[in-house]
Short mmCIF file of C-alpha atoms in Angstrom, two decimals:
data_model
loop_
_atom_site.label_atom_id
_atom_site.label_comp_id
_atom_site.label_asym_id
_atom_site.label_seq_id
_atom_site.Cartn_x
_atom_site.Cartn_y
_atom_site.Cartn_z
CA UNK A 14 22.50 19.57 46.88
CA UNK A 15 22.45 21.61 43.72
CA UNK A 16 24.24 18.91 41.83
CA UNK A 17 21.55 16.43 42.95
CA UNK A 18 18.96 19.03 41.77
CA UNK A 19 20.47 19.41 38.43
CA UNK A 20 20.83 15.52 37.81
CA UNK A 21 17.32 14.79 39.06
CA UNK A 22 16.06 17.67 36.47
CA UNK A 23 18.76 15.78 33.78
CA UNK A 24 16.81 12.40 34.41
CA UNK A 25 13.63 14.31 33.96
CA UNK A 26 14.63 15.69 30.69
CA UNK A 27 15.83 12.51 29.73
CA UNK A 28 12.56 10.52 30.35
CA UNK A 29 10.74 12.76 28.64
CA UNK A 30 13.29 13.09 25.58
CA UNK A 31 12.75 9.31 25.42
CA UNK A 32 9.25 9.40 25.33
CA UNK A 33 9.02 11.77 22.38
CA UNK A 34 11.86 10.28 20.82
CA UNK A 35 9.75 7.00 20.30
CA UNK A 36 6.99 8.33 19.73
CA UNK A 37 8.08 10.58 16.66
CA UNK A 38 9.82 7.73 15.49
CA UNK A 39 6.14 5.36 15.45
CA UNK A 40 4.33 8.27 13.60
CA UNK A 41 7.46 8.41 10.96
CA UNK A 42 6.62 4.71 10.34
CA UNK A 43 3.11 5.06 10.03
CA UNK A 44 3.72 7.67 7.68
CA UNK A 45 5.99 5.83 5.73
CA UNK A 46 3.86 3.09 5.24
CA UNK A 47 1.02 5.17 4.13
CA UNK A 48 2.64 6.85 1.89
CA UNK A 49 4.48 3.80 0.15
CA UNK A 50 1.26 2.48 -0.52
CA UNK A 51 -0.75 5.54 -0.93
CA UNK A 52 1.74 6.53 -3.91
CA UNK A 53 1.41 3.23 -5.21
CA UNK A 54 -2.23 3.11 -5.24
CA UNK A 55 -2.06 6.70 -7.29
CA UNK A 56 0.83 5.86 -9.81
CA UNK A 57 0.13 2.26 -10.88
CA UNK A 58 -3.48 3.20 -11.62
CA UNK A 59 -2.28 6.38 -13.46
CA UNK A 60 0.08 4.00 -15.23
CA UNK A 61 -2.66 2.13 -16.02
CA UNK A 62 -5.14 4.80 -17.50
CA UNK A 63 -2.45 6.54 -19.34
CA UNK A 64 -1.53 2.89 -21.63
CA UNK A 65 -5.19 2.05 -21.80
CA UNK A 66 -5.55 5.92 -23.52
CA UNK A 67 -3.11 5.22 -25.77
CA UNK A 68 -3.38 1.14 -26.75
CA UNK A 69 -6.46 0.80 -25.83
CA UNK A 70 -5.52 -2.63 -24.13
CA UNK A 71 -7.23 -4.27 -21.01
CA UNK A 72 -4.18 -6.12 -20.27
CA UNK A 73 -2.64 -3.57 -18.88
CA UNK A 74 -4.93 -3.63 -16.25
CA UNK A 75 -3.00 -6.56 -15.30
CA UNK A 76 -0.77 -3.97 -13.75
CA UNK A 77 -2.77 -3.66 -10.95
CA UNK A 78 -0.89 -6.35 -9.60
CA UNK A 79 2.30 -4.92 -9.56
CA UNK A 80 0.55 -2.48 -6.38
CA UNK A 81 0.55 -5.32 -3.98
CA UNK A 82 3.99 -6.91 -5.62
CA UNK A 83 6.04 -4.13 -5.25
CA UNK A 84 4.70 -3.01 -1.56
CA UNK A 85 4.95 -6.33 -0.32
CA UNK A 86 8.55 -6.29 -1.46
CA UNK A 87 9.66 -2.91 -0.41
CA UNK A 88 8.45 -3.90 3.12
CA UNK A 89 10.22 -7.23 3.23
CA UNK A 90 13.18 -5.54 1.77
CA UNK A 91 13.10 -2.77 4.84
CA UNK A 92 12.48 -5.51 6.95
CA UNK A 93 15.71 -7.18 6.25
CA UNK A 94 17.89 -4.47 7.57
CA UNK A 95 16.43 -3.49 10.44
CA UNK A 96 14.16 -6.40 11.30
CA UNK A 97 11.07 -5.44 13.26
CA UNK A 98 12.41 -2.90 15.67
CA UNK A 99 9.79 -1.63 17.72
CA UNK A 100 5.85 -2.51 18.37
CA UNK A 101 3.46 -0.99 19.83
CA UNK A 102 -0.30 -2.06 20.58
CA UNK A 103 -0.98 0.52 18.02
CA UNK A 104 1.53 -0.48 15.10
CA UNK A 105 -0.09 -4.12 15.82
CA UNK A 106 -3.76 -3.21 15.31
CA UNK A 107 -2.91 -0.82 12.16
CA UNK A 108 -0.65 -3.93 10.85
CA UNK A 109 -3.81 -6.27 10.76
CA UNK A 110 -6.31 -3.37 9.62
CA UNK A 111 -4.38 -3.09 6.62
CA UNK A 112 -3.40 -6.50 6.29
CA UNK A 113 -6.75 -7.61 6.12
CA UNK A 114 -7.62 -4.50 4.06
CA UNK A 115 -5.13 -5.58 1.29
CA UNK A 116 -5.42 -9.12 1.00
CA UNK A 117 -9.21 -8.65 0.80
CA UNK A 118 -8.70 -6.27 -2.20
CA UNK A 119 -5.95 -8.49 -3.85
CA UNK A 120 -8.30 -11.39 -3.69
CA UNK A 121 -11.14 -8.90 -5.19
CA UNK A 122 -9.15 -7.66 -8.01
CA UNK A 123 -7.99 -11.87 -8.73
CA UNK A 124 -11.56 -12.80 -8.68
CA UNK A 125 -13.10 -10.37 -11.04
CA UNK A 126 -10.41 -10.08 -13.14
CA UNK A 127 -11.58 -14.04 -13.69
CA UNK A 128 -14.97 -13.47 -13.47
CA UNK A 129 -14.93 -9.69 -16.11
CA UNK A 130 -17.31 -8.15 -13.03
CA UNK A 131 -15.89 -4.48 -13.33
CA UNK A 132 -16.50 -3.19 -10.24
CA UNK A 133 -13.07 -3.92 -8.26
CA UNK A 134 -11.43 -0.43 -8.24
CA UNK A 135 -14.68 0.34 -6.09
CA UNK A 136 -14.68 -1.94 -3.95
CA UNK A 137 -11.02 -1.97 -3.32
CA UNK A 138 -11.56 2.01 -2.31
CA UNK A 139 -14.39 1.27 -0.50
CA UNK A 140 -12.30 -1.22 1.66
CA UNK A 141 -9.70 1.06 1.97
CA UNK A 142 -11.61 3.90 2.97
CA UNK A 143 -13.16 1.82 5.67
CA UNK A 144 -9.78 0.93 6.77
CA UNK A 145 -8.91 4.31 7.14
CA UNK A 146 -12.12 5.32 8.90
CA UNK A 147 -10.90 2.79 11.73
CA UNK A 148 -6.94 3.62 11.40
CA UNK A 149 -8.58 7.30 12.17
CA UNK A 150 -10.28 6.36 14.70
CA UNK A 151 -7.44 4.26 16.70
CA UNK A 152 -4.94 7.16 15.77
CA UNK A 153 -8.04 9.47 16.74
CA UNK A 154 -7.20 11.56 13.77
CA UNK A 155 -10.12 13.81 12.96
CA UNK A 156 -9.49 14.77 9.60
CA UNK A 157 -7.85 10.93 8.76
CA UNK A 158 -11.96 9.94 9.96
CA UNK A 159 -13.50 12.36 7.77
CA UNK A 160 -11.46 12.07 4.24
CA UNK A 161 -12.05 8.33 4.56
CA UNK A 162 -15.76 8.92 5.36
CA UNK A 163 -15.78 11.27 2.42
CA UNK A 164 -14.33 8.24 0.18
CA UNK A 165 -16.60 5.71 1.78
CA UNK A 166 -19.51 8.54 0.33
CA UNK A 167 -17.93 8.80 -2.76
CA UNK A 168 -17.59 5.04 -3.29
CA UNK A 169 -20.81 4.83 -2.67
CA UNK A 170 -22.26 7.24 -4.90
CA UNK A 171 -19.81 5.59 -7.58
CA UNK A 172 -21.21 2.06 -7.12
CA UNK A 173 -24.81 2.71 -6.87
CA UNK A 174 -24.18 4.90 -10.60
CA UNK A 175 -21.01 2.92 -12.12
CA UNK A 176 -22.60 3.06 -16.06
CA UNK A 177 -23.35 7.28 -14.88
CA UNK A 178 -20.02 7.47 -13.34
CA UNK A 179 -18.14 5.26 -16.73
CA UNK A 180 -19.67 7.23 -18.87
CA UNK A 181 -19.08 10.65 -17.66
CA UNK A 182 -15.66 9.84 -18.69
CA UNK A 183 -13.30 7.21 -20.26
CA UNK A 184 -12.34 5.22 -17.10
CA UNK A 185 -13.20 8.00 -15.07
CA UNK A 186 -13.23 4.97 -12.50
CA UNK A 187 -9.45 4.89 -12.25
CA UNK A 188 -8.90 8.34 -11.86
CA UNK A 189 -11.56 8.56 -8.91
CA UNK A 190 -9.55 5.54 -7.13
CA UNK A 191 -6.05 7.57 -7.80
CA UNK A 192 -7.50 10.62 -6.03
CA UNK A 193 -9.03 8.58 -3.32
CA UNK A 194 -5.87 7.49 -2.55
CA UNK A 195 -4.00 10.70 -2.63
CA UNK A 196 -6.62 12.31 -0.01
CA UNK A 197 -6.60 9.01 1.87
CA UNK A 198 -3.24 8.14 2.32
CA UNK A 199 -0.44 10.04 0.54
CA UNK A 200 -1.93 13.30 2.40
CA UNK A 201 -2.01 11.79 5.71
CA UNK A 202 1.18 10.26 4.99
CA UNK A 203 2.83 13.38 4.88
CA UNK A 204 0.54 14.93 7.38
CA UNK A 205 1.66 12.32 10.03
CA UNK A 206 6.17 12.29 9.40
CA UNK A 207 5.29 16.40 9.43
CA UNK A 208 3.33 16.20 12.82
CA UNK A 209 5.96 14.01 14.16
CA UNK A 210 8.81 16.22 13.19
CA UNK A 211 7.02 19.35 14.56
CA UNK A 212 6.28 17.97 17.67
CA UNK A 213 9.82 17.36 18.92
CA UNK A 214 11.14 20.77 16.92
CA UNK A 215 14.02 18.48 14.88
CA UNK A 216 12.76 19.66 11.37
CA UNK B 3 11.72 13.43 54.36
CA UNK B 4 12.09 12.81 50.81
CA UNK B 5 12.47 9.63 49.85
CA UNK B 6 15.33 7.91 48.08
CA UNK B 7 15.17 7.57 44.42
CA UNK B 8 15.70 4.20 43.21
CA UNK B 9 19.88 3.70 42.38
CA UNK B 10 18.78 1.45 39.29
CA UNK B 11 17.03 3.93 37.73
CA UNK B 12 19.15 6.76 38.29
CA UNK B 13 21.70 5.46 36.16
CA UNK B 14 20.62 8.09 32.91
CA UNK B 15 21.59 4.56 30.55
CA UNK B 16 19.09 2.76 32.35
CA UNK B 17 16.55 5.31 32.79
CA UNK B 18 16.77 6.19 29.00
CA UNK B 19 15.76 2.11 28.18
CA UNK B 20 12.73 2.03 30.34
CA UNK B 21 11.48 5.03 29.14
CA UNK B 22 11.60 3.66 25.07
CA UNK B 23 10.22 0.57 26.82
CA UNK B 24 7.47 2.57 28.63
CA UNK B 25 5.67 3.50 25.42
CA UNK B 26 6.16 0.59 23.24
CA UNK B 27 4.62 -2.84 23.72
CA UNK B 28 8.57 -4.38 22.87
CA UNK B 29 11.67 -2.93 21.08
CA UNK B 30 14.80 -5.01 19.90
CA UNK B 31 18.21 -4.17 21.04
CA UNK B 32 19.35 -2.75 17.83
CA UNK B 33 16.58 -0.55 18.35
CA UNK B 34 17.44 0.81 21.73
CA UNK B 35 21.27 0.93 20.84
CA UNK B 36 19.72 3.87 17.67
CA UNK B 37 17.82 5.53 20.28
CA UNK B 38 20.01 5.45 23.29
CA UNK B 39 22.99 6.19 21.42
CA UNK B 40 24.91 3.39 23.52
CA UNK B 41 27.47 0.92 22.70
CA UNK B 42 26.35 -2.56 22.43
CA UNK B 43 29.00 -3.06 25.46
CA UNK B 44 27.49 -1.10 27.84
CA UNK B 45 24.13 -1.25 26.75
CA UNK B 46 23.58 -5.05 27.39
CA UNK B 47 25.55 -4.91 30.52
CA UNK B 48 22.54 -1.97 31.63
CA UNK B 49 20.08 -4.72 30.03
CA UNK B 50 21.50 -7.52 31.97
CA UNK B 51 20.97 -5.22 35.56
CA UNK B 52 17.55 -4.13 34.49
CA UNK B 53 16.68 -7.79 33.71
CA UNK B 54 18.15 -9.06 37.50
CA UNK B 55 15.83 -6.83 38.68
CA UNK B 56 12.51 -7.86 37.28
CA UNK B 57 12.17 -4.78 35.57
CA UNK B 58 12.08 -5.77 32.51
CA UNK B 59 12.04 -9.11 30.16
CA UNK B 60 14.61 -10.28 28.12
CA UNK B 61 13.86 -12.53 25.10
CA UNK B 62 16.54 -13.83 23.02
CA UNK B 63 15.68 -15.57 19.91
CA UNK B 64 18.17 -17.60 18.11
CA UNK B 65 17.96 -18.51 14.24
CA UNK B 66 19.30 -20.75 12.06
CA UNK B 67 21.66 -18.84 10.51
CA UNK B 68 23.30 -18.12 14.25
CA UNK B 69 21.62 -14.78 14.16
CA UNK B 70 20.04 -13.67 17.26
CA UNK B 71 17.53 -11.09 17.80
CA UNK B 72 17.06 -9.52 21.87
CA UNK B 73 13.07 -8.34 22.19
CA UNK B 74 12.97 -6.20 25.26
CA UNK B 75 9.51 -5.61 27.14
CA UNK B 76 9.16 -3.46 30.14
CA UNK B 77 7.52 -5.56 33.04
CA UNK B 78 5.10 -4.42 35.47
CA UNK B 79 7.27 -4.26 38.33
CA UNK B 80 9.47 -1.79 36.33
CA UNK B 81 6.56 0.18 34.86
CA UNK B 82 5.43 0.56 38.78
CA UNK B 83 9.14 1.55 39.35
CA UNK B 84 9.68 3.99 36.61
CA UNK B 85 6.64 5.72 37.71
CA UNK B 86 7.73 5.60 41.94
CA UNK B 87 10.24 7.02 40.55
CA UNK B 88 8.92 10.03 38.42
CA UNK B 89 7.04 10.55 41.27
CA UNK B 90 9.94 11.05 43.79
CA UNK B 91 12.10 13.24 41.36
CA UNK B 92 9.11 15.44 40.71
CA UNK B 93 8.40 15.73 45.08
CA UNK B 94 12.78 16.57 44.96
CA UNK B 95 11.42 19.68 42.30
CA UNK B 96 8.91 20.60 44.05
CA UNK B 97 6.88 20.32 40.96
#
């Protein structure tokens, strides 16, 4: 009787262990994938602004580029190893959100970098920060919704006032889309693999 | 009387893969070998019972290259069996 008791508490334990297990191991993802492209969203465009301060060339906004190159090839190159392990309803609908959010701002950047319209760093946050609102809102994250609400403001206020905001100071437009990017995704980033560790008490 | 708790679930293998499957919409094996801690051995013989059973869904996809990939989903039939189940050990705890 007691051994039955014991095993039927075991199998308890275990479903439950199980449950977490996964669960911490879908929020490390997420915040793995916000913070490879969070960080690469803050350093390229640093990268940028610090050659443009000292040549003074526009090609290096060319850079820009290497955001969505280098993401799109550390995820394949994760991919390889482990292949797509695990999905959830969840990791499917953030997927698409910023797929969709990405592609859009790689096509952005491709088009006015053809057409000289400056305005692409702003848009591209703006997207982004919409993206987050609804990543926020499917993760029901309250302070994921209002950072990216704060951004959407921001981005706003930015391209209603670009000549204000340009002139304030010398590309002060790259350094607003860096910091957006540090409150919108390298902070939650972190936020979300320290949640995830706390949770099951492994940290 | 309390009633008997299913013998395919009370395996702790077994029990351990339905309850990744529970909260994920699919999961490969590799990925329930990592969380399980199994051997492939045993594992997909405790795949194989849980598949006889309806409880799950088995999809093994074959490339090229030879290389095969096993997507696991839970079904409905085990989802309503993993939670029977809950249900009975909690009644044997008196919780």
């Amino acid at each position: 009787m007691e051994n039955s008791r014991n095993q039927a508490e075991e199998n308890l334990r275990v479903i439950a262990e199980m449950i977490n297990l996964t669960k911490r191991n879908k929020d490390i993802d997420l915040g793995n994938l916000f913070l490879l492209w969070g960080y690469l969203c803050v350093l390229v465009p640093l990268a940028v602004y610090a050659m443009l301060l000292v040549t003074g060339n526009e090609k290096w906004k060319l850079l820009y580029f290497a955001i969505a190159a280098v993401g799109c090839l550390v995820t394949f190159i994760n991919r390889i190893g482990r292949e797509k392990a695990v999905t959830t309803h969840i990791s499917h609908i953030i997927e698409d959100i910023l797929y969709v959010t990405g592609t859009t701002s790689v096509l952005i950047v491709i088009f006015c970098s053809e057409t000289g319209f400056q305005y692409y760093l702003v848009i591209t946050q703006l997207i982004f920060s919409i993206g987050v609102r609804i990543i926020g809102g499917v993760l029901e994250d309250r302070r994921m919704k209002f950072i990216s609400v704060f951004v959407i403001c921001i981005s706003g206020i930015e391209f209603g006032y670009f000549d204000f905001f340009k002139g304030l100071y010398t590309n002060m437009d790259i350094l607003v889309f860096a910091c957006s990017f540090a409150l919108m995704m390298v902070l939650p980033g972190y936020r979300l693999k320290r949640q995830a560790y706390r949770d099951v008490q492994l940290k | 009387m309390l009633k008997e708790l299913d013998p395919l679930l009370h395996s702790q293998l077994r029990l351990a893969v339905m309850s990744v499957l529970l909260s994920v919409d699919e999961a490969e094996f590799v990925y329930l070998k990592e969380q399980t801690g199994a051997t492939a051995g045993n594992l997909s013989v405790q795949i194989d019972k849980l598949s006889e059973a309806g409880y799950i869904d088995v999809q093994k996809i074959v490339y090229t290259n030879r290389k095969t990939r096993t997507v696991c989903r839970i079904s409905e039939k085990g989802r309503q069996a993993l939670a029977e189940y809950v249900r009975t050990l909690k009644e044997y705890l008196n919780l």
